Short mmCIF file of C-alpha atoms and ligand atoms in Angstrom, two decimals:
data_model
loop_
_atom_site.label_atom_id
_atom_site.label_comp_id
_atom_site.label_asym_id
_atom_site.label_seq_id
_atom_site.Cartn_x
_atom_site.Cartn_y
_atom_site.Cartn_z
CA MET A 1 33.18 7.57 7.84
CA SER A 2 34.79 6.27 4.65
CA GLU A 3 32.47 3.36 3.90
CA VAL A 4 29.02 3.51 5.45
CA ARG A 5 27.43 0.16 6.27
CA TYR A 6 23.64 0.34 6.21
CA GLY A 7 20.97 -1.81 7.83
CA VAL A 8 17.50 -1.61 6.26
CA VAL A 9 14.32 -2.26 8.26
CA GLY A 10 11.48 -3.19 5.92
CA THR A 11 12.45 -4.32 2.41
CA GLY A 12 9.13 -4.12 0.60
CA TYR A 13 8.36 -1.79 -2.29
CA PHE A 14 10.18 1.25 -0.99
CA GLY A 15 12.76 -0.23 1.40
CA GLY A 16 13.78 -2.75 -1.25
CA GLU A 17 14.45 0.07 -3.72
CA ILE A 18 16.37 2.08 -1.13
CA ALA A 19 18.51 -0.99 -0.40
CA ARG A 20 19.16 -1.51 -4.14
CA TYR A 21 20.16 2.10 -4.60
CA LEU A 22 22.43 2.25 -1.54
CA SER A 23 24.14 -0.99 -2.50
CA GLY A 24 25.30 0.63 -5.74
CA LEU A 25 26.23 4.01 -4.26
CA GLY A 26 29.90 4.89 -3.79
CA GLY A 27 31.02 4.58 -0.17
CA ALA A 28 27.87 2.72 0.82
CA ARG A 29 27.13 -0.93 1.48
CA VAL A 30 23.98 -2.65 2.72
CA VAL A 31 25.11 -5.25 5.22
CA ALA A 32 21.90 -6.28 7.00
CA VAL A 33 18.16 -6.26 6.38
CA HIS A 34 15.15 -7.11 8.50
CA ASP A 35 11.67 -7.81 7.16
CA PRO A 36 9.27 -10.44 8.54
CA GLU A 37 8.21 -11.48 5.02
CA PHE A 38 10.35 -10.10 2.20
CA ALA A 39 13.90 -9.96 3.53
CA GLU A 40 15.40 -12.86 1.61
CA PRO A 41 15.14 -11.77 -2.04
CA VAL A 42 16.41 -8.25 -1.32
CA ALA A 43 19.18 -9.59 0.95
CA GLN A 44 20.37 -11.84 -1.88
CA GLU A 45 20.16 -9.06 -4.43
CA VAL A 46 22.25 -6.62 -2.39
CA GLY A 47 24.52 -9.17 -0.68
CA ALA A 48 23.29 -8.50 2.88
CA ARG A 49 22.59 -10.72 5.88
CA VAL A 50 19.01 -11.25 7.08
CA VAL A 51 18.64 -10.27 10.71
CA PRO A 52 15.71 -11.65 12.74
CA SER A 53 14.60 -8.49 14.58
CA VAL A 54 14.74 -4.71 14.43
CA GLU A 55 16.59 -4.57 17.76
CA GLU A 56 19.27 -6.99 16.55
CA LEU A 57 19.69 -5.06 13.32
CA CYS A 58 20.18 -1.81 15.22
CA GLN A 59 22.61 -3.39 17.70
CA ASP A 60 24.53 -5.24 14.95
CA ALA A 61 28.20 -4.28 15.22
CA GLU A 62 28.54 -4.16 11.44
CA VAL A 63 25.63 -1.72 10.96
CA ASP A 64 26.66 1.97 11.07
CA VAL A 65 23.39 3.57 9.95
CA VAL A 66 19.74 2.46 10.02
CA ILE A 67 17.11 3.00 7.31
CA VAL A 68 13.50 2.54 8.41
CA ALA A 69 11.08 1.67 5.61
CA SER A 70 8.63 -0.56 7.47
CA PRO A 71 4.87 0.19 7.55
CA ASN A 72 4.00 3.54 9.12
CA TRP A 73 2.85 2.15 12.49
CA ALA A 74 6.27 0.48 13.00
CA HIS A 75 8.51 3.53 12.42
CA ARG A 76 8.53 4.75 16.00
CA ASP A 77 9.94 1.60 17.63
CA ALA A 78 12.58 1.17 14.93
CA VAL A 79 13.79 4.78 15.28
CA LEU A 80 13.87 4.45 19.08
CA ALA A 81 15.89 1.22 18.68
CA ALA A 82 18.38 3.02 16.41
CA ALA A 83 18.68 5.83 18.97
CA ARG A 84 19.33 3.28 21.75
CA ALA A 85 22.09 1.83 19.59
CA GLY A 86 23.51 5.33 19.03
CA LYS A 87 23.18 5.13 15.24
CA PRO A 88 22.09 7.70 12.66
CA VAL A 89 18.68 6.89 11.26
CA PHE A 90 16.52 7.76 8.25
CA SER A 91 12.80 7.11 8.52
CA GLU A 92 10.22 6.92 5.78
CA LYS A 93 7.19 9.16 5.96
CA PRO A 94 4.97 9.64 7.83
CA ILE A 95 7.48 9.69 10.66
CA ALA A 96 4.83 8.64 13.15
CA LEU A 97 1.08 8.41 13.56
CA SER A 98 0.88 10.92 16.43
CA TYR A 99 2.62 14.07 17.52
CA ALA A 100 3.55 12.48 20.85
CA ASP A 101 5.32 9.58 19.09
CA CYS A 102 7.02 11.97 16.70
CA ALA A 103 8.26 14.15 19.56
CA ALA A 104 9.52 11.06 21.40
CA MET A 105 11.50 9.99 18.31
CA ILE A 106 13.04 13.43 17.84
CA ASP A 107 13.83 13.62 21.54
CA ALA A 108 15.45 10.15 21.65
CA THR A 109 17.66 10.77 18.62
CA ALA A 110 18.64 14.23 19.90
CA ARG A 111 19.57 12.81 23.33
CA ALA A 112 21.60 10.08 21.64
CA GLY A 113 23.28 12.76 19.54
CA VAL A 114 22.50 10.97 16.29
CA LEU A 115 21.33 12.29 12.94
CA PHE A 116 17.62 11.68 12.27
CA MET A 117 16.27 12.46 8.82
CA ALA A 118 12.59 12.53 7.86
CA GLY A 119 11.98 10.89 4.48
CA HIS A 120 9.76 13.61 3.01
CA VAL A 121 10.87 12.81 -0.50
CA MET A 122 8.77 15.44 -2.30
CA ASN A 123 11.35 18.01 -1.16
CA PHE A 124 13.80 16.39 -3.58
CA MET A 125 11.73 16.92 -6.72
CA ALA A 126 13.73 19.34 -8.89
CA GLY A 127 10.62 21.41 -9.70
CA VAL A 128 9.61 21.70 -6.04
CA ARG A 129 13.12 22.90 -5.18
CA HIS A 130 12.99 25.43 -8.01
CA ALA A 131 9.51 26.63 -6.99
CA LYS A 132 10.67 27.18 -3.41
CA ARG A 133 13.74 29.08 -4.64
CA LEU A 134 11.53 31.34 -6.78
CA ILE A 135 9.21 31.99 -3.83
CA GLY A 136 12.24 32.75 -1.62
CA GLU A 137 13.45 35.27 -4.23
CA GLY A 138 10.05 37.01 -4.17
CA ALA A 139 8.96 35.95 -7.67
CA ILE A 140 5.30 35.65 -6.64
CA GLY A 141 5.35 38.21 -3.82
CA ASP A 142 3.78 37.29 -0.48
CA VAL A 143 2.10 33.91 -0.44
CA LEU A 144 -1.58 34.35 0.43
CA PHE A 145 -3.05 30.95 -0.29
CA CYS A 146 -2.13 27.37 -1.19
CA ARG A 147 -4.40 24.69 -2.55
CA ALA A 148 -3.20 21.08 -2.54
CA ILE A 149 -5.24 18.27 -3.97
CA ARG A 150 -4.34 14.60 -4.08
CA ASN A 151 -7.26 12.37 -4.84
CA GLY A 152 -8.38 9.44 -6.96
CA TRP A 153 -10.59 6.40 -6.86
CA GLU A 154 -10.24 3.02 -5.16
CA GLU A 155 -11.78 -0.12 -6.67
CA PRO A 156 -12.62 -3.16 -4.48
CA GLN A 157 -9.40 -4.96 -3.48
CA GLU A 158 -8.76 -8.71 -3.35
CA SER A 159 -6.75 -8.22 -0.20
CA VAL A 160 -6.72 -5.05 1.85
CA SER A 161 -3.28 -3.44 2.17
CA TRP A 162 -2.04 -2.09 5.51
CA LYS A 163 -1.98 1.25 3.67
CA LYS A 164 -5.78 1.32 3.74
CA ARG A 165 -6.07 0.69 7.49
CA ARG A 166 -6.23 3.72 9.67
CA ASP A 167 -4.42 2.13 12.65
CA LEU A 168 -1.51 0.97 10.45
CA SER A 169 -1.08 3.80 7.94
CA GLY A 170 -2.97 6.72 9.51
CA GLY A 171 -5.18 6.95 6.39
CA HIS A 172 -4.82 9.38 3.49
CA LEU A 173 -3.78 12.42 5.52
CA TYR A 174 -0.84 10.79 7.35
CA HIS A 175 0.12 8.38 4.59
CA HIS A 176 0.24 11.21 2.03
CA ILE A 177 1.75 13.80 4.34
CA HIS A 178 3.83 15.16 1.41
CA GLU A 179 1.39 17.89 0.34
CA LEU A 180 0.75 19.09 3.89
CA ASP A 181 4.51 19.18 4.51
CA LEU A 182 5.08 21.13 1.29
CA VAL A 183 2.39 23.70 2.09
CA GLN A 184 3.82 24.16 5.58
CA SER A 185 7.37 24.43 4.29
CA ILE A 186 6.15 27.42 2.25
CA MET A 187 3.65 29.00 4.68
CA GLY A 188 4.84 27.87 8.13
CA SER A 189 2.57 26.21 10.69
CA PRO A 190 -1.13 27.09 10.76
CA GLU A 191 -2.75 28.45 13.90
CA THR A 192 -6.14 26.80 13.46
CA VAL A 193 -7.45 24.03 11.25
CA THR A 194 -10.65 22.28 10.23
CA MET A 195 -11.33 18.97 8.56
CA ALA A 196 -14.61 17.55 7.27
CA GLY A 197 -15.18 14.26 5.52
CA GLY A 198 -15.51 10.57 6.26
CA ASN A 199 -15.70 7.21 4.57
CA VAL A 200 -18.37 7.96 2.01
CA ALA A 201 -18.01 5.26 -0.66
CA HIS A 202 -15.73 2.45 0.53
CA ASP A 203 -17.47 0.43 3.16
CA GLY A 204 -17.16 -3.35 3.33
CA PRO A 205 -14.70 -6.26 3.43
CA GLN A 206 -12.89 -5.31 0.20
CA PHE A 207 -11.85 -1.97 1.66
CA GLY A 208 -9.93 -0.68 4.63
CA ASP A 209 -11.44 1.64 7.20
CA GLU A 210 -9.72 4.91 6.28
CA ASP A 211 -11.75 7.98 5.42
CA ASP A 212 -11.95 8.26 1.64
CA LEU A 213 -12.88 11.97 1.45
CA LEU A 214 -11.10 14.66 3.47
CA LEU A 215 -11.60 18.42 3.09
CA ILE A 216 -9.13 20.54 5.00
CA THR A 217 -8.71 24.24 5.75
CA LEU A 218 -5.66 25.77 7.40
CA GLU A 219 -5.54 29.34 8.77
CA PHE A 220 -2.11 30.95 9.15
CA PRO A 221 -1.16 34.12 11.01
CA GLY A 222 -1.54 37.29 8.91
CA GLN A 223 -4.70 36.33 7.00
CA ARG A 224 -3.14 33.58 4.94
CA PHE A 225 -4.95 30.34 4.17
CA ALA A 226 -4.64 26.89 2.62
CA ALA A 227 -7.16 24.30 1.46
CA LEU A 228 -6.26 20.66 0.96
CA GLU A 229 -8.24 17.73 -0.35
CA TYR A 230 -7.32 14.05 -0.03
CA GLY A 231 -9.08 10.83 -0.74
CA SER A 232 -10.03 7.84 -2.85
CA ALA A 233 -13.70 8.69 -3.46
CA PHE A 234 -13.02 10.89 -6.47
CA ARG A 235 -13.76 9.53 -9.95
CA TRP A 236 -12.10 12.56 -11.54
CA PRO A 237 -8.60 12.38 -10.09
CA GLU A 238 -6.60 15.53 -9.38
CA HIS A 239 -3.11 16.01 -8.04
CA TYR A 240 -1.54 19.43 -7.81
CA VAL A 241 -0.26 22.12 -5.46
CA LEU A 242 -1.15 25.72 -6.36
CA ILE A 243 0.62 28.56 -4.59
CA GLN A 244 -1.01 31.99 -4.93
CA GLY A 245 1.01 35.11 -4.15
CA THR A 246 0.45 38.85 -4.38
CA LEU A 247 2.60 39.13 -7.55
CA GLY A 248 2.05 35.77 -9.21
CA ALA A 249 1.35 32.09 -8.74
CA ILE A 250 3.05 28.72 -9.14
CA ARG A 251 1.27 25.49 -9.99
CA ILE A 252 3.02 22.18 -9.36
CA ASP A 253 1.19 19.66 -11.52
CA LEU A 254 1.73 16.05 -10.51
CA GLN A 255 -0.41 14.57 -13.27
CA ASP A 256 0.28 16.51 -16.44
CA THR A 257 3.72 16.67 -14.97
CA GLY A 258 5.49 20.00 -14.72
CA VAL A 259 5.60 23.30 -12.87
CA GLU A 260 4.34 26.67 -14.11
CA LEU A 261 5.13 30.15 -12.86
CA ARG A 262 2.61 32.82 -13.83
CA THR A 263 3.18 36.52 -13.31
CA PRO A 264 1.73 39.57 -15.08
CA GLY A 265 4.88 39.42 -17.23
CA GLY A 266 4.00 36.01 -18.65
CA SER A 267 4.30 32.33 -17.92
CA GLN A 268 7.27 29.97 -17.61
CA ARG A 269 7.11 26.20 -17.43
CA PHE A 270 9.81 23.98 -15.93
CA LEU A 271 10.31 20.32 -15.16
CA LEU A 272 9.02 18.64 -12.01
CA HIS A 273 11.60 15.87 -12.09
CA ARG A 274 15.19 15.69 -13.32
CA SER A 275 14.56 15.24 -17.03
CA GLU A 276 11.92 15.33 -19.75
CA GLU A 277 12.03 11.55 -19.65
CA GLU A 278 11.20 11.36 -15.94
CA ASP A 279 8.36 13.87 -16.31
CA ALA A 280 6.99 11.96 -19.30
CA ASP A 281 7.22 8.70 -17.34
CA ARG A 282 5.11 10.20 -14.56
CA THR A 283 2.58 11.74 -16.96
CA ALA A 284 2.16 8.44 -18.80
CA ILE A 285 1.39 6.66 -15.53
CA TYR A 286 -1.15 9.21 -14.32
CA ARG A 287 -2.84 9.85 -17.62
CA GLY A 288 -5.40 7.11 -18.08
CA SER A 289 -5.38 6.02 -14.45
CA SER A 290 -7.61 7.23 -11.67
CA THR A 291 -6.21 4.77 -9.14
CA ASP A 292 -5.41 6.08 -5.70
CA GLY A 293 -1.61 6.21 -5.24
CA ALA A 294 -1.53 4.01 -2.14
CA ILE A 295 -2.79 1.16 -4.33
CA GLN A 296 -1.01 2.02 -7.55
CA TYR A 297 2.31 2.28 -5.76
CA GLY A 298 3.54 0.09 -3.08
CA ASN A 299 3.65 -3.56 -2.71
CA PRO A 300 6.78 -5.64 -2.37
CA HIS A 301 6.31 -7.31 -5.75
CA ARG A 302 6.66 -4.10 -7.75
CA ARG A 303 9.49 -1.72 -8.48
CA PRO A 304 8.95 2.02 -8.29
CA PRO A 305 8.71 3.87 -11.61
CA MET A 306 11.60 5.88 -13.06
CA TRP A 307 10.50 9.26 -11.65
CA LEU A 308 10.21 7.83 -8.13
CA ARG A 309 13.57 6.08 -8.36
CA GLY A 310 14.98 9.47 -9.37
CA ILE A 311 13.85 11.20 -6.17
CA ILE A 312 14.86 8.23 -4.02
CA GLU A 313 18.35 8.65 -5.51
CA GLU A 314 18.42 12.39 -4.78
CA GLU A 315 17.16 11.90 -1.23
CA LEU A 316 19.41 9.01 -0.25
CA THR A 317 22.48 10.58 -1.85
CA TYR A 318 21.85 13.64 0.31
CA PHE A 319 21.39 11.52 3.46
CA HIS A 320 24.52 9.49 2.66
CA GLY A 321 26.45 12.76 2.32
CA LEU A 322 25.27 13.94 5.73
CA VAL A 323 26.31 10.64 7.30
CA GLN A 324 29.73 11.08 5.74
CA GLY A 325 30.03 14.51 7.31
CA ALA A 326 28.64 16.96 4.74
CA ASP A 327 26.82 20.03 6.10
CA ALA A 328 23.02 20.16 5.92
CA LEU A 329 21.77 22.42 3.13
CA PRO A 330 19.50 25.24 4.35
CA GLU A 331 16.72 24.13 1.96
CA PHE A 332 16.64 20.67 3.62
CA ALA A 333 17.43 21.73 7.21
CA ALA A 334 13.84 21.09 8.39
CA LEU A 335 14.21 17.42 7.43
CA THR A 336 17.00 16.86 9.95
CA ASP A 337 16.22 19.33 12.74
CA GLY A 338 12.93 17.62 13.57
CA SER A 339 10.77 20.55 12.52
CA ALA A 340 9.26 19.20 9.27
CA ALA A 341 8.19 15.95 10.90
CA THR A 342 6.75 17.44 14.08
CA ALA A 343 5.03 20.35 12.34
CA SER A 344 3.23 18.18 9.79
CA ILE A 345 2.17 15.52 12.28
CA ALA A 346 1.00 18.17 14.79
CA THR A 347 -1.26 19.63 12.09
CA ALA A 348 -2.47 16.16 11.08
CA ASP A 349 -3.37 15.41 14.70
CA ALA A 350 -5.21 18.75 15.03
CA LEU A 351 -7.11 17.97 11.81
CA THR A 352 -8.02 14.52 13.10
CA ARG A 353 -9.37 16.11 16.27
CA SER A 354 -11.33 18.65 14.22
CA LEU A 355 -13.05 15.89 12.24
CA ARG A 356 -13.80 13.86 15.35
CA GLU A 357 -15.09 16.76 17.43
CA GLY A 358 -16.71 18.78 14.63
CA ARG A 359 -14.95 22.06 15.44
CA LYS A 360 -12.09 24.35 14.50
CA VAL A 361 -8.95 23.24 16.38
CA ALA A 362 -5.85 25.23 17.32
CA VAL A 363 -2.64 23.34 16.51
CA ALA A 364 -1.36 24.52 19.90
CA GLU A 365 -3.94 22.22 21.52
CA VAL A 366 -1.86 19.32 20.18
CA THR A 367 1.64 20.67 20.72
CA ALA A 368 0.96 22.08 24.22
CA VAL A 369 0.37 18.58 25.59
CA VAL A 370 3.87 17.37 24.80
CA VAL A 371 5.93 20.53 25.16
CA GLY A 372 7.63 20.52 28.56
CA SER A 373 7.05 16.84 29.20
CA ASN A 374 9.73 14.18 28.88
CA ALA A 375 7.79 12.18 26.33
N1 LIG B 401 8.24 8.50 0.10
C1 LIG B 401 7.38 7.91 -0.73
O1 LIG B 401 6.99 8.44 -1.75
C2 LIG B 401 6.94 6.55 -0.36
C3 LIG B 401 6.39 5.72 -1.32
C4 LIG B 401 6.02 4.44 -0.91
C5 LIG B 401 6.19 4.09 0.43
N2 LIG B 401 6.72 4.95 1.32
C6 LIG B 401 6.85 4.60 2.74
O2 LIG B 401 7.72 3.49 2.87
C7 LIG B 401 7.27 2.64 3.92
C8 LIG B 401 7.08 1.26 3.36
O3 LIG B 401 6.08 1.31 2.35
P1 LIG B 401 6.10 0.30 1.12
O4 LIG B 401 5.42 0.95 0.00
O5 LIG B 401 7.46 -0.25 0.93
O6 LIG B 401 5.16 -0.86 1.73
P2 LIG B 401 5.24 -2.45 1.45
O7 LIG B 401 4.01 -3.02 2.02
O8 LIG B 401 5.60 -2.71 0.03
O9 LIG B 401 6.50 -2.88 2.32
C9 LIG B 401 6.51 -2.87 3.71
C10 LIG B 401 7.43 -3.97 4.17
O10 LIG B 401 7.57 -3.89 5.58
C11 LIG B 401 7.56 -5.21 6.09
N3 LIG B 401 7.19 -5.17 7.51
C12 LIG B 401 5.99 -5.36 8.10
N4 LIG B 401 6.11 -5.17 9.43
C13 LIG B 401 7.41 -4.87 9.67
C14 LIG B 401 8.14 -4.60 10.86
N5 LIG B 401 7.55 -4.57 12.05
N6 LIG B 401 9.48 -4.34 10.75
C15 LIG B 401 10.08 -4.36 9.54
N7 LIG B 401 9.43 -4.61 8.39
C16 LIG B 401 8.10 -4.87 8.45
C17 LIG B 401 6.58 -5.96 5.21
O11 LIG B 401 6.80 -7.37 5.26
C18 LIG B 401 6.88 -5.36 3.84
O12 LIG B 401 7.86 -6.09 3.15
C19 LIG B 401 5.98 3.28 4.44
O13 LIG B 401 6.27 4.04 5.58
C20 LIG B 401 5.52 4.17 3.32
O14 LIG B 401 4.77 5.26 3.78
C21 LIG B 401 7.13 6.14 0.94
#
């Protein structure tokens, strides 16, 4: 494909930025957008037509490839519509709000023979890529344990975003699937999981109904473990991923931005993003703010900060290359073979069941239901 003509579903905070970036990328053009509320300004900015429905956008003869950046609950139907139209599709995270939906999306795109990429953008942070390379080379030995924490505080809101409603976003765990995906990309899928927590400090009309405090444990084969913490009931915000191995450890710091490798031989620090400037941009935003990311980032009237635009560029350039016929890179293969999306959502569903039923849950309890069916 020499010039790729994109259609974008959902042109709010993130979809609008994706459309802007693609419209300036060589060999790419945004020809159509669909958004029930915010299509017009982005359409004008990028020179695209506004299309009245997702189905029409996918069936549009001018659209070669579909980008899905609508709210989380709406991803499934848009991806299925793209598969029906036989078009490659990129979907924002979380891919779906249940394993069954996720499996149906992977199945539909595979049957249609079209590329389907999961928008797990954290994989495109330069420091995350470097950390994974170091781990692959054995720099910290065998990974025994990961700890991932992403928490902050939510003040009362004038209007409650869809991101704070469990039925629309999935709540913290699904909406911020990045850390779970990263841990699993390093350690594989857990066998059993537990989750405790609840909505402990955000009840009432100025809040959504998501759980604001989630404490997670994951148990992997071979006596390896992970602990994750998510939420918006934490006055002392923390955001990091710590990977502990037999020979050393790596800490990915998403607040005091940077990555550190520690071994008995000493310590090395490297950038999380592409430049000192992008790392400093991120640090400046997080220092002095305890606001939960789902509020701080993400409404159609704002533009993403420099560091986030940087990883959108990396991610969409990679996707655009695949659409034009480039081979998938091994480090990103899980994003296009369905495994990253299904593995993270399967674990999220098992965790949800653990919280609801008050017990340790095997991830196989979730995956066994769909495997072998035609869902
Ligand atoms: N990868 C990241 O770091 C990251 C960051 C922010 C958002 N996101 C993801 O991007 C997606 C959009 O989030 P956002 O921050 O842009 O939210 P947003 O609220 O700013 O934008 C969502 C847009 O979707 C539109 N919309 C509502 N229903 C729709 C439908 N049925 N079809 C098409 N459009 C519809 C809304 O009018 C709005 O303009 C979400 O899935 C979110 O998880 C990812």
